[in-house]
Structure formats: C-alpha cells, structure tokens
C-alpha atoms as one frame of an Amber mdcrd trajectory, in Angstrom:
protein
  22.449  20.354 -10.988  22.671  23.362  -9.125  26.342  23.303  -8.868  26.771
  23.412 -12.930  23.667  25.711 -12.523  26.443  28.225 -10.801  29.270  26.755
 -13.568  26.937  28.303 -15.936  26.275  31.527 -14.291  30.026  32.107 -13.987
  30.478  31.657 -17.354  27.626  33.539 -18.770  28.667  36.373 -16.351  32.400
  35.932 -17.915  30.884  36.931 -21.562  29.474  40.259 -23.377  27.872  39.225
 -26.476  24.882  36.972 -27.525  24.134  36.091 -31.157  20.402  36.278 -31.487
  18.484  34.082 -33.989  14.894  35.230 -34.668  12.213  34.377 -37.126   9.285
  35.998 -38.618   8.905  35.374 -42.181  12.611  34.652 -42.578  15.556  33.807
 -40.211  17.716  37.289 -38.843  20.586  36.930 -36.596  21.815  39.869 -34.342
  24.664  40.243 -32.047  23.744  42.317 -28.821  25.612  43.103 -25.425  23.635
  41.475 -22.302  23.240  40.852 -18.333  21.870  38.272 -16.867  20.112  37.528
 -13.660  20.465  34.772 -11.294  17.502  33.240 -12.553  19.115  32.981 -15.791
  16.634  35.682 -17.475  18.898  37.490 -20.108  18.485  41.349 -20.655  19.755
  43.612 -23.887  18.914  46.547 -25.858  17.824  47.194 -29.403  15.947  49.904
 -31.083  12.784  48.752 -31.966  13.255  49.387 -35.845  15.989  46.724 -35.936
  15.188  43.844 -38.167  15.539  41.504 -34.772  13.168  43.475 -32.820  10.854
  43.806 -35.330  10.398  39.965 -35.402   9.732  39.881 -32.030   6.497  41.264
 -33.055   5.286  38.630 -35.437   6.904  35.613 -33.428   8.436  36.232 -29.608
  10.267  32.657 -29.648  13.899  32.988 -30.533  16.921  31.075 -30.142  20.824
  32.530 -28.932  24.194  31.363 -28.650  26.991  32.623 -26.283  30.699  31.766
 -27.189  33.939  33.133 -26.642  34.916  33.679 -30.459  38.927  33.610 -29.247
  38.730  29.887 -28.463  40.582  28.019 -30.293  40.096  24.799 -31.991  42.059
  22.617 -30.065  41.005  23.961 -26.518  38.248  22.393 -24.402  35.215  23.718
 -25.811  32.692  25.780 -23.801  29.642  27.737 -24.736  25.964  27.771 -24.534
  23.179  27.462 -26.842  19.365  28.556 -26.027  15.995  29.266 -26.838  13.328
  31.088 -25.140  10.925  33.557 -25.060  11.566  37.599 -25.760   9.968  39.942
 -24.324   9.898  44.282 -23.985  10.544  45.469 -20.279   7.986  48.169 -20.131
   7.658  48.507 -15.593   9.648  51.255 -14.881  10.587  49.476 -11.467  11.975
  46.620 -13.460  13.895  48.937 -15.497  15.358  50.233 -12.778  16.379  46.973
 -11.701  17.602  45.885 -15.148  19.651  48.907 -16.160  21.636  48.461 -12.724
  22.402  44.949 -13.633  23.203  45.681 -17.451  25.340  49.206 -16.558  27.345
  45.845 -13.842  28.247  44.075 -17.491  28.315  46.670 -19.697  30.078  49.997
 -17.875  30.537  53.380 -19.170  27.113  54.570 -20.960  25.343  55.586 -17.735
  24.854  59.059 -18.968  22.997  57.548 -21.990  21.654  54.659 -21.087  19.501
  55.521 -18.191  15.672  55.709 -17.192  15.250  59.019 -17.774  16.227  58.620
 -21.414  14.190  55.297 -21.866  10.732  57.413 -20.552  11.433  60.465 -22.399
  12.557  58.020 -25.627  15.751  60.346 -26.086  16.928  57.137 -27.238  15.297
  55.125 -29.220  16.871  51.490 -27.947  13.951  49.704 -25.738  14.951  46.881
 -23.157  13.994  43.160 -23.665  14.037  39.720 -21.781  14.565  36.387 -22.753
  13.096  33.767 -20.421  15.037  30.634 -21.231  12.850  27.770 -21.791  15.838
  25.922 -22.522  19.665  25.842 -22.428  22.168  23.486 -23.698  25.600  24.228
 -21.227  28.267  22.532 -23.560  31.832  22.187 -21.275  34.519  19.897 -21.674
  36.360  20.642 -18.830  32.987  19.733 -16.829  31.555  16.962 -19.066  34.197
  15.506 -21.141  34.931  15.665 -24.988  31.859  16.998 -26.208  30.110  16.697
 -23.194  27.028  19.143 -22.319  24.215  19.483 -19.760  20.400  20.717 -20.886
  18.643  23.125 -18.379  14.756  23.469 -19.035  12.580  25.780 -17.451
C-alpha cells in the first residue's frame, strides 16, 4: 500500500485542478487550483462568498474528483475520486506552511497571494483543507482495465 500510496502522490502532484462537489440545500460543483501534502491533506482558495464556500458552512463534508481532462478515451484511465472533510485554515503558522506549498503548485501570484494579504483581508479568498476520509485511486496501468485501489483514513 504504501508504494501506490507514493503512485498516488505523484500523480496528484502531476495535476492543478480539483472539481469540488458540495451540498447544503442543493448540490454546487466548483473547480479550484490545489497543493497537497504528503499526508494527502488537500489545500485551495476561495472567497468565502462563493456558492462552494458558503456550503461549507451548513455541511463541511464534500466530495472531489481529480482528472486530467486531455485523456483520451482509449488511453489507460487514471484519476482519483474523494470525499472528506473541509475545513478554513485560520493558524497563521499553518498558513505559512500552506501558502509555501500552494505558491510550489501554483507559481507566479506571490505578490498577491501572501500572508500579509490574507491578515489584512486585501483579498478576500480564505484558505481551506480537505482531510480525505476516503479516496478511490483508479489506474490502469497499476491495476488493470478498470482497476482501482480505496485509501481510507
């Protein structure tokens, strides 16, 4: 397991975007850039008005999916689906921590995206983390035609 645990690090590492499923009193999907950390805890940002983050509110369970959209359907198939808990990162030490591991994936908006902003709320986006309480590692190279392995935690 904890050699297809590091399969599945590589790959998540390898992608940008996660499509976001919450619920409150309806379904809302979202599409957000993200970092993750080795213990497969899953960071993005969203402004707090957002219809996504909004739900968190009312219900902090949500579900995700992370796919390369440019595969093709003939090729071996590889992607992951998940649900967990969300949460808002409010320590500033942990933000510190997070924003160097999200500026790693996601380059270039240092000079925005930074800790001074977040405190003085010059932007409005807040950080949040998904625990995973489960993931479903779909990988044909790895596990044959439709072939997956399920993580829990």
């Amino acid at each position: 397991m904890q050699k297809n645990k590091q399969k599945l690090l590589k790959y998540l590492r390898s992608q940008h975007t996660l499509y976001l499923a919450t619920y409150d009193d309806e379904s809302w999907s979202a599409t957000v850039f993200y970092a993750i950390d080795d213990n497969l805890n899953i960071y993005f940002i969203s402004e707090p008005s957002t219809k996504h983050a909004k739900a968190f509110k009312k219900n902090r369970v949500v579900s995700a999916a992370i796919a390369d959209s440019r595969q093709k359907l003939t090729d071996k198939k590889i992607g992951v689906q998940l649900h967990g808990v969300v949460y808002e990162v409010t320590n500033k030490n942990n933000l510190k921590t997070i924003l160097s591991l999200w500026h790693k994936f996601n380059p270039g908006f240092e000079d925005v995206v930074n800790l001074s902003n977040l405190i003085k709320k010059v932007i409005k986006s807040r950080f949040y983390q998904i625990s995973p309480t489960l993931i479903k590692f779909f990988n044909e190279k790895i596990y044959g035609e439709e072939g997956f392995e399920i993580f829990k935690f």
